[in-house]
Coordinates of C-alpha atoms in Angstrom, one line a residue:
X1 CA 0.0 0.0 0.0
X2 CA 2.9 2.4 0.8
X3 CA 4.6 1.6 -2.5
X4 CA 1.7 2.6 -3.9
X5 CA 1.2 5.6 -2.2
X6 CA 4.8 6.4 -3.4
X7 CA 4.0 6.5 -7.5
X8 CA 1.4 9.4 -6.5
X9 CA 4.0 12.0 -6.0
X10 CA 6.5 10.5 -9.1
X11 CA 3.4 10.8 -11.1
X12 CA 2.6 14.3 -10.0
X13 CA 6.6 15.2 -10.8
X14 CA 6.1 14.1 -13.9
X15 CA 3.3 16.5 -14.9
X16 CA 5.1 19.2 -13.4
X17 CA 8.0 18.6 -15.5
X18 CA 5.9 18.2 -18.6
X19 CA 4.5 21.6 -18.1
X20 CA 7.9 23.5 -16.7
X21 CA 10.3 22.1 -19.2
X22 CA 11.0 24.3 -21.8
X23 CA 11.1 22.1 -24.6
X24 CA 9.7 22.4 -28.4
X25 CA 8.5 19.3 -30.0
X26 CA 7.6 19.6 -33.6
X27 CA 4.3 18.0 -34.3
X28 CA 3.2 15.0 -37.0
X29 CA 0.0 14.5 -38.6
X30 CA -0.4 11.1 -40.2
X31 CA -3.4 11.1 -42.8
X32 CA -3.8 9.3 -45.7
X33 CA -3.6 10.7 -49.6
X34 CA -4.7 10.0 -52.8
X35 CA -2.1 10.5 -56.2
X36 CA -3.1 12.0 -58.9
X37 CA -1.3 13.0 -62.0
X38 CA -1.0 16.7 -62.5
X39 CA -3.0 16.9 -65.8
X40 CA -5.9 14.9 -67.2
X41 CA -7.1 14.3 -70.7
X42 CA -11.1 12.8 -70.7
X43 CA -13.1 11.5 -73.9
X44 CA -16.7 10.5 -73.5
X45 CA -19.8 10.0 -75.0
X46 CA -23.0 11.3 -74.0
X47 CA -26.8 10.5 -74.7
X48 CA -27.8 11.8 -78.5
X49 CA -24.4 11.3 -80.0
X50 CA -22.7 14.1 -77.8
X51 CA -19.0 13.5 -77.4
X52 CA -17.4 15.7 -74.2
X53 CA -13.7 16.1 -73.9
X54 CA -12.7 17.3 -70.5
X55 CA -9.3 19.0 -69.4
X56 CA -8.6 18.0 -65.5
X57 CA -5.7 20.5 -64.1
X58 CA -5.6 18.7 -60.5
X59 CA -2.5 20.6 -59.8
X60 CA -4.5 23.5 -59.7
X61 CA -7.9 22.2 -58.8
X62 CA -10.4 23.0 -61.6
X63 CA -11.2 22.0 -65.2
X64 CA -8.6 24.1 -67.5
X65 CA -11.1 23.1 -70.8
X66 CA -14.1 21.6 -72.0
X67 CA -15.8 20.9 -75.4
X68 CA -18.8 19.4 -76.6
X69 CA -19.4 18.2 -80.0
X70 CA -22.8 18.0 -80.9
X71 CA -24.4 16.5 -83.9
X72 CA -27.9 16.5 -85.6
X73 CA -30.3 13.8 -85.2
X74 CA -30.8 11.4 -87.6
X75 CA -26.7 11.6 -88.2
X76 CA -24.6 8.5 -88.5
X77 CA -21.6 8.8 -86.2
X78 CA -18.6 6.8 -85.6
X79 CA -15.6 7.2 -83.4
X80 CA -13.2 6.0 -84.6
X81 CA -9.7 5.7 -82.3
X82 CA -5.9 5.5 -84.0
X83 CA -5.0 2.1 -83.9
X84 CA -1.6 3.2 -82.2
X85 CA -2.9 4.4 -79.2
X86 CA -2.8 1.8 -76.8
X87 CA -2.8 1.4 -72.9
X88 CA 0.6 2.3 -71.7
X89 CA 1.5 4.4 -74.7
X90 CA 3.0 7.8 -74.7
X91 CA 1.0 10.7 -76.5
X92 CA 2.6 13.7 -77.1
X93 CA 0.7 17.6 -77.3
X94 CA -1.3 17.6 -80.6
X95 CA -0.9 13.9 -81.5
X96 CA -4.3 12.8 -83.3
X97 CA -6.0 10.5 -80.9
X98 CA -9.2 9.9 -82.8
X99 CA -11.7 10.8 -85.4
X100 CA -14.8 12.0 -85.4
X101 CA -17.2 10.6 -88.9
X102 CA -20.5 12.1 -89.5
X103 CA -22.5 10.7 -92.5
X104 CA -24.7 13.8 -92.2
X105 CA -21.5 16.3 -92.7
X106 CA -19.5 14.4 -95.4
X107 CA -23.3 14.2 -97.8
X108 CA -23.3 17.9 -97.0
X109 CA -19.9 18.1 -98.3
X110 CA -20.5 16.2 -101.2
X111 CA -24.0 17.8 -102.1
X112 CA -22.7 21.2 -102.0
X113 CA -19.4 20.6 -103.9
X114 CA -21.5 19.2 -107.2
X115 CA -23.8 22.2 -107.0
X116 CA -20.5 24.2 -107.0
X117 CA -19.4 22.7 -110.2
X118 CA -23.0 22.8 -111.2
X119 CA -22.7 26.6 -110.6
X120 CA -19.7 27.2 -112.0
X121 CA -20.4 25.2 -115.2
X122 CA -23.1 27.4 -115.7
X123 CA -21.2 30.8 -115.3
X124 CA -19.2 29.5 -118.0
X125 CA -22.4 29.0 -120.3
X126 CA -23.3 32.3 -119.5
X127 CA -20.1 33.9 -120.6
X128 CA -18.9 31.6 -123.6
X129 CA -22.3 30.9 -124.9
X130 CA -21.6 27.3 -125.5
X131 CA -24.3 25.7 -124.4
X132 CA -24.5 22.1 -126.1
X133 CA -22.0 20.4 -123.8
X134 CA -23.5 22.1 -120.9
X135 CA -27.3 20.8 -121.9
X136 CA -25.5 17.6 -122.1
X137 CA -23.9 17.9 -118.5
X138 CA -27.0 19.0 -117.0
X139 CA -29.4 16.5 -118.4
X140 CA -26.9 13.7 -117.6
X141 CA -27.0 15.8 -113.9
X142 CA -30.5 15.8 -113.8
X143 CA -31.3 12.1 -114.7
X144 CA -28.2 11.0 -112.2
X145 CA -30.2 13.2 -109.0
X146 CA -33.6 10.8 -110.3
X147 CA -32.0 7.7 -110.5
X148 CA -30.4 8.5 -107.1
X149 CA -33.9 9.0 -105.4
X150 CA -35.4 5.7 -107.1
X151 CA -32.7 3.6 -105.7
X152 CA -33.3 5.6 -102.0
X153 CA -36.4 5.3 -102.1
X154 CA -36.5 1.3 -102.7
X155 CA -33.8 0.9 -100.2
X156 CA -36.3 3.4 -97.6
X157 CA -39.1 1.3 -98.4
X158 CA -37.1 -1.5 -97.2
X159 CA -35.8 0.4 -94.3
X160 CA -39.3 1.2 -93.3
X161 CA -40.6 -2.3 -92.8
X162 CA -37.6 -3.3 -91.0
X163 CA -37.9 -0.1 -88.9
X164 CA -41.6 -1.5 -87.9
X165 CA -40.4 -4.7 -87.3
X166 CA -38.1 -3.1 -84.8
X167 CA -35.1 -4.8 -86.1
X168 CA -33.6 -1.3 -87.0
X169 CA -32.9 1.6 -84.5
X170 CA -34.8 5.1 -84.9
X171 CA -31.5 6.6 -85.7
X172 CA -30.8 4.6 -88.9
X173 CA -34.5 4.9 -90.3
X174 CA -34.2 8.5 -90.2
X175 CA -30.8 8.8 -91.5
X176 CA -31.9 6.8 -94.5
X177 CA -35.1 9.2 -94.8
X178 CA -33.3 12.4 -94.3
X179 CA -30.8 10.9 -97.4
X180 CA -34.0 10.7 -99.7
X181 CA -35.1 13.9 -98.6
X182 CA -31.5 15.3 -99.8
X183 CA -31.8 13.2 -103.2
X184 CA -35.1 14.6 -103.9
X185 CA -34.1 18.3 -102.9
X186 CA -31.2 17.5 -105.3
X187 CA -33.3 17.0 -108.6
X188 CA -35.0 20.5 -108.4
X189 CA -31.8 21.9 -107.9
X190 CA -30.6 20.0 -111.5
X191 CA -33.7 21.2 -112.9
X192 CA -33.2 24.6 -112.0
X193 CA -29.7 24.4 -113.4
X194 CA -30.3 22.8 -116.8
X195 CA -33.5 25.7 -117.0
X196 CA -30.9 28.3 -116.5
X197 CA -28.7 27.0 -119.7
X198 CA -31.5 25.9 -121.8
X199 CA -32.8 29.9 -121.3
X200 CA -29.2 31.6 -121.2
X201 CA -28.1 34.1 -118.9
X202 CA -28.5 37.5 -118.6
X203 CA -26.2 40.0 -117.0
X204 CA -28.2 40.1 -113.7
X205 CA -27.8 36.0 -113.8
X206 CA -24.1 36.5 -114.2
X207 CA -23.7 38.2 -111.2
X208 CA -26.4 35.9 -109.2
X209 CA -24.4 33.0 -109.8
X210 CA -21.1 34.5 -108.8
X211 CA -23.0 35.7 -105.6
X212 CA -24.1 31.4 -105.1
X213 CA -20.6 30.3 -106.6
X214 CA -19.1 32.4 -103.4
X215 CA -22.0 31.0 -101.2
X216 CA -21.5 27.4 -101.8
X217 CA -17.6 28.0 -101.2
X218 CA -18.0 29.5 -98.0
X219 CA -20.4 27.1 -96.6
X220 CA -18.0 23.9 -97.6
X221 CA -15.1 26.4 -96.4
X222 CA -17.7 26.1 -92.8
X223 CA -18.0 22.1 -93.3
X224 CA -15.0 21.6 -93.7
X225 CA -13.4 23.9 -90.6
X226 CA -16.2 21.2 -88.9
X227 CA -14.6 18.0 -89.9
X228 CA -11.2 19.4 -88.6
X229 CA -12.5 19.5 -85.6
X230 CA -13.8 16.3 -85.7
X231 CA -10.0 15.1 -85.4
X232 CA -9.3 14.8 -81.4
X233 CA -5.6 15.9 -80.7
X234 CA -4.0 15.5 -77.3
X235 CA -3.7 19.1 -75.6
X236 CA -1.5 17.7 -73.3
X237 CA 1.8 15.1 -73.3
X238 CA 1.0 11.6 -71.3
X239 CA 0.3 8.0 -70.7
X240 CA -3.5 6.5 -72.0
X241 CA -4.5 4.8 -69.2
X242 CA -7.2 1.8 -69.7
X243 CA -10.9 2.3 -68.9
X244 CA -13.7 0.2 -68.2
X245 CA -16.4 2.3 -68.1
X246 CA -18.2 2.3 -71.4
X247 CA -19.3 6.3 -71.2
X248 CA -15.3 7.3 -71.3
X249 CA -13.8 6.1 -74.7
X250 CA -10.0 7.1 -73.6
X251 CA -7.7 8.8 -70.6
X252 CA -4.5 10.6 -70.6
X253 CA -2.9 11.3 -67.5
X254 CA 0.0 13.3 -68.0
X255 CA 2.6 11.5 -65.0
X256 CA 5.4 14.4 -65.1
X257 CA 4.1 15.9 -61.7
X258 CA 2.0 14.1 -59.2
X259 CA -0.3 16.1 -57.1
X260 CA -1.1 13.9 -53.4
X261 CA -4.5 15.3 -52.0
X262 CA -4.7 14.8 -48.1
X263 CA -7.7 15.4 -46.1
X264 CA -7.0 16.7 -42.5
X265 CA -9.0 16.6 -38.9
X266 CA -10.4 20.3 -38.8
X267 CA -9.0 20.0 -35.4
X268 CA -5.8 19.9 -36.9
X269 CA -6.2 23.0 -39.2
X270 CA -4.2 25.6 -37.1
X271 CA -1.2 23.5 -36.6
X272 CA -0.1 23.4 -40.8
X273 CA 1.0 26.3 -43.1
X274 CA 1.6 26.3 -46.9
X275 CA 5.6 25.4 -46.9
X276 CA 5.6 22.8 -44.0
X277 CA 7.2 19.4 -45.0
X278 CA 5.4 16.7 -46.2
X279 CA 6.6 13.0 -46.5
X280 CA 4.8 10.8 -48.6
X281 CA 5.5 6.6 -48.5
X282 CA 4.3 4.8 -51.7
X283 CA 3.9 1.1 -52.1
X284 CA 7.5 0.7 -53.6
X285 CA 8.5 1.9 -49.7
X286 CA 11.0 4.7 -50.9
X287 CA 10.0 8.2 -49.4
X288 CA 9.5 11.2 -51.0
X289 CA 9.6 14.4 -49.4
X290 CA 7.4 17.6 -50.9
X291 CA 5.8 20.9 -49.5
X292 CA 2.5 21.7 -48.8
X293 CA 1.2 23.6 -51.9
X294 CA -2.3 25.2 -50.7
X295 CA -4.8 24.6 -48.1
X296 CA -8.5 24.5 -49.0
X297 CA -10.3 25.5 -46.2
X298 CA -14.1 25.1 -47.8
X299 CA -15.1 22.0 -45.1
X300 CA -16.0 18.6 -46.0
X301 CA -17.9 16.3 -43.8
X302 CA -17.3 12.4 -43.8
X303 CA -18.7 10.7 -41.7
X304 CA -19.2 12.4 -37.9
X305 CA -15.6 14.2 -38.9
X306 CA -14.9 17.1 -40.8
X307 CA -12.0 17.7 -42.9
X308 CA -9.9 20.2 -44.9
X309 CA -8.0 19.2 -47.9
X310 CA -4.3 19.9 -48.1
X311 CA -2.3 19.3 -51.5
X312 CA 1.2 18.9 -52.2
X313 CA 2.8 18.2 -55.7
X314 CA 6.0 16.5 -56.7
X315 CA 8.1 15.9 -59.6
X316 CA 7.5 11.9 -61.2
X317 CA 11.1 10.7 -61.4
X318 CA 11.3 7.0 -60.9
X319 CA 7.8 6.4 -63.0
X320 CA 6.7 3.9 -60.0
X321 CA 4.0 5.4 -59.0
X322 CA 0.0 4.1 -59.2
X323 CA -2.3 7.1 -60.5
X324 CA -4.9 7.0 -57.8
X325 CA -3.0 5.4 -55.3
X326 CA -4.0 5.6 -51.8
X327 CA -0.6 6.8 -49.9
X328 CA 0.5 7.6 -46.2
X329 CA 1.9 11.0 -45.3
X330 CA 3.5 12.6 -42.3
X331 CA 2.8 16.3 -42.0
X332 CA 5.3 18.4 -40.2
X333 CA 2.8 20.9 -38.1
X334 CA 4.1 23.5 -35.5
X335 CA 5.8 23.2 -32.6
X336 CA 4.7 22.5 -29.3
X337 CA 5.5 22.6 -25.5
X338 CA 5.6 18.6 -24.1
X339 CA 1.8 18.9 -22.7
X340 CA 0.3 20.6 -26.1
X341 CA 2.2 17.7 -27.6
X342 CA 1.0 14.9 -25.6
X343 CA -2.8 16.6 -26.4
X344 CA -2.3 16.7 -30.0
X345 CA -1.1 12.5 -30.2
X346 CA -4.4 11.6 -27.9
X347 CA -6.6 13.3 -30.0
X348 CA -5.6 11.8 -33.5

């Protein structure tokens, strides 16, 4: 009972030391990150043919760009992805990653390139006079637009009743009626034309059909600038990572920088500053030491805890790392006396 007694006293030493001694202990936090790479390169599809590309800058924390590219209905669309890009593969900034077809655009194209040779055929009637190889061009012109709407409209008949049968989507029957639409808008434009050489052209004609010649040039100039865009090029250099979600067609994570995204106790808030050390311990086991980049101090709640996130970013050297990896970290915080030091260890 007496050496019992005794440990009262050592005890009460004790805390008396812990609060007179002078000393400065530098605190840890230990929390757990996630990796991410420093940029990232999304391609996905969306409901009505949409396809989204989305520009991730996780170094910085928001999205640096995003497109979508929209197409009508009815339109035939295909993505198409080069055959060299690959899992594992290094893309560099403007490589092409994939095209883009639309069936609507290129019969567009098509359409509007014969009536510019159409148009421009006829501005030479006008001028030379010689018609009979004209009359010739147009009628042969003319018959090709009505054998191109009796062959549509067999196959659309044909279309139809599959269409009923259900053995056809929606988008495909009304591809194939907005194509006999076009065929059957082409034949009055051939008529038109071989009207306008069969009754020769007067001045005012002349300059109507340079205005259309100009017209039909800038709208294929228009069609055109839209199947560029229809190649996708890389913005950014990186690996393609696989992806089994069938929404996103590819991912580039750009692997030069990682950026670690650690979410710390609130109660732990006032005891970090941008700068302090961080030490972060992947699964290969070797270290790597970084600073604390920013502090986002917008709350989030997990659980019955609430967090703020602090990010740090370092320089991808080794090329061992695991995008998305979860990773431990040791946080150098501020310095303490012994007591405010035992406080902070019992309440992490």
């Amino acid at each position: 009972m007496k050496l019992k007694l005794l440990y009262i006293p050592i005890f009460l030493l004790l805390i008396a030391l812990v609060f007179a001694v002078p000393i400065k202990v530098t605190t840890t936090i230990i929390a757990n990150g996630k990796l991410l790479p420093s940029k990232v390169w999304l391609i996905s599809k969306g409901l009505e043919g949409l396809i989204y590309t989305t520009l991730i800058d996780n170094a910085n924390g928001f999205n640096e760009e995003y497109s979508v590219t929209q197409f009508a209905r009815g339109d035939l669309i295909k993505f198409e992805l080069n055959r060299k890009i690959k899992p594992g593969n290094n893309v560099f900034v403007n490589d092409t990653i994939g095209i883009i077809y639309s069936n609507l655009n290129e019969q567009q194209i098509a359409t509007l390139k014969g009536e510019l040779e159409t148009a421009k055929a006829s501005l030479q009637v006008g001028i030379t006079g010689e018609k009979e190889s004209f009359i010739e061009l147009e009628n042969r012109n003319l018959e090709y637009a009505k054998k191109q709407v009796e062959e549509q409209t067999k196959f659309f008949e044909r279309q139809k009743k599959l269409f009923e049968k259900q053995l056809i989507t929606q988008d495909e029957y009304e591809t194939e009626h907005a194509r006999l639409e076009l065929y059957k808008i082409n034949i009055s434009i051939a008529e038109e034309r071989l009207r306008s050489v069969l009754t020769g052209t007067k001045k005012e004609e002349l300059q109507l059909l340079n205005s259309q010649i100009k017209s039909l040039e800038n709208q294929i100039s228009v069609l055109q600038e839209k199947s560029n865009n229809f190649l996708l090029k890389s913005p950014i250099n990186g690996k393609v990572a696989a992806s089994y979600n069938h929404d996103t067609l590819l991912i580039i994570n750009n692997e030069k920088n990682f950026t670690v995204l650690i979410p710390i106790k609130l109660q732990f808030a006032n005891s970090i500053i941008i700068g302090n050390e961080v030490e972060i311990i992947t699964q290969n086991g070797n270290p790597i030491f970084a600073k604390i980049e920013s502090i986002d101090k917008s709350v989030k709640s997990f659980g019955e805890n609430q967090f703020i996130i602090v990010k740090t970013v370092f320089e991808n050297k080794s090329d061992n790392f695991f995008v998305n990896e979860i990773v431990k970290c040791k946080i150098s915080g501020n310095e303490v006396n012994l007591f405010e030091y035992i406080k902070f260890y019992l309440n992490q």
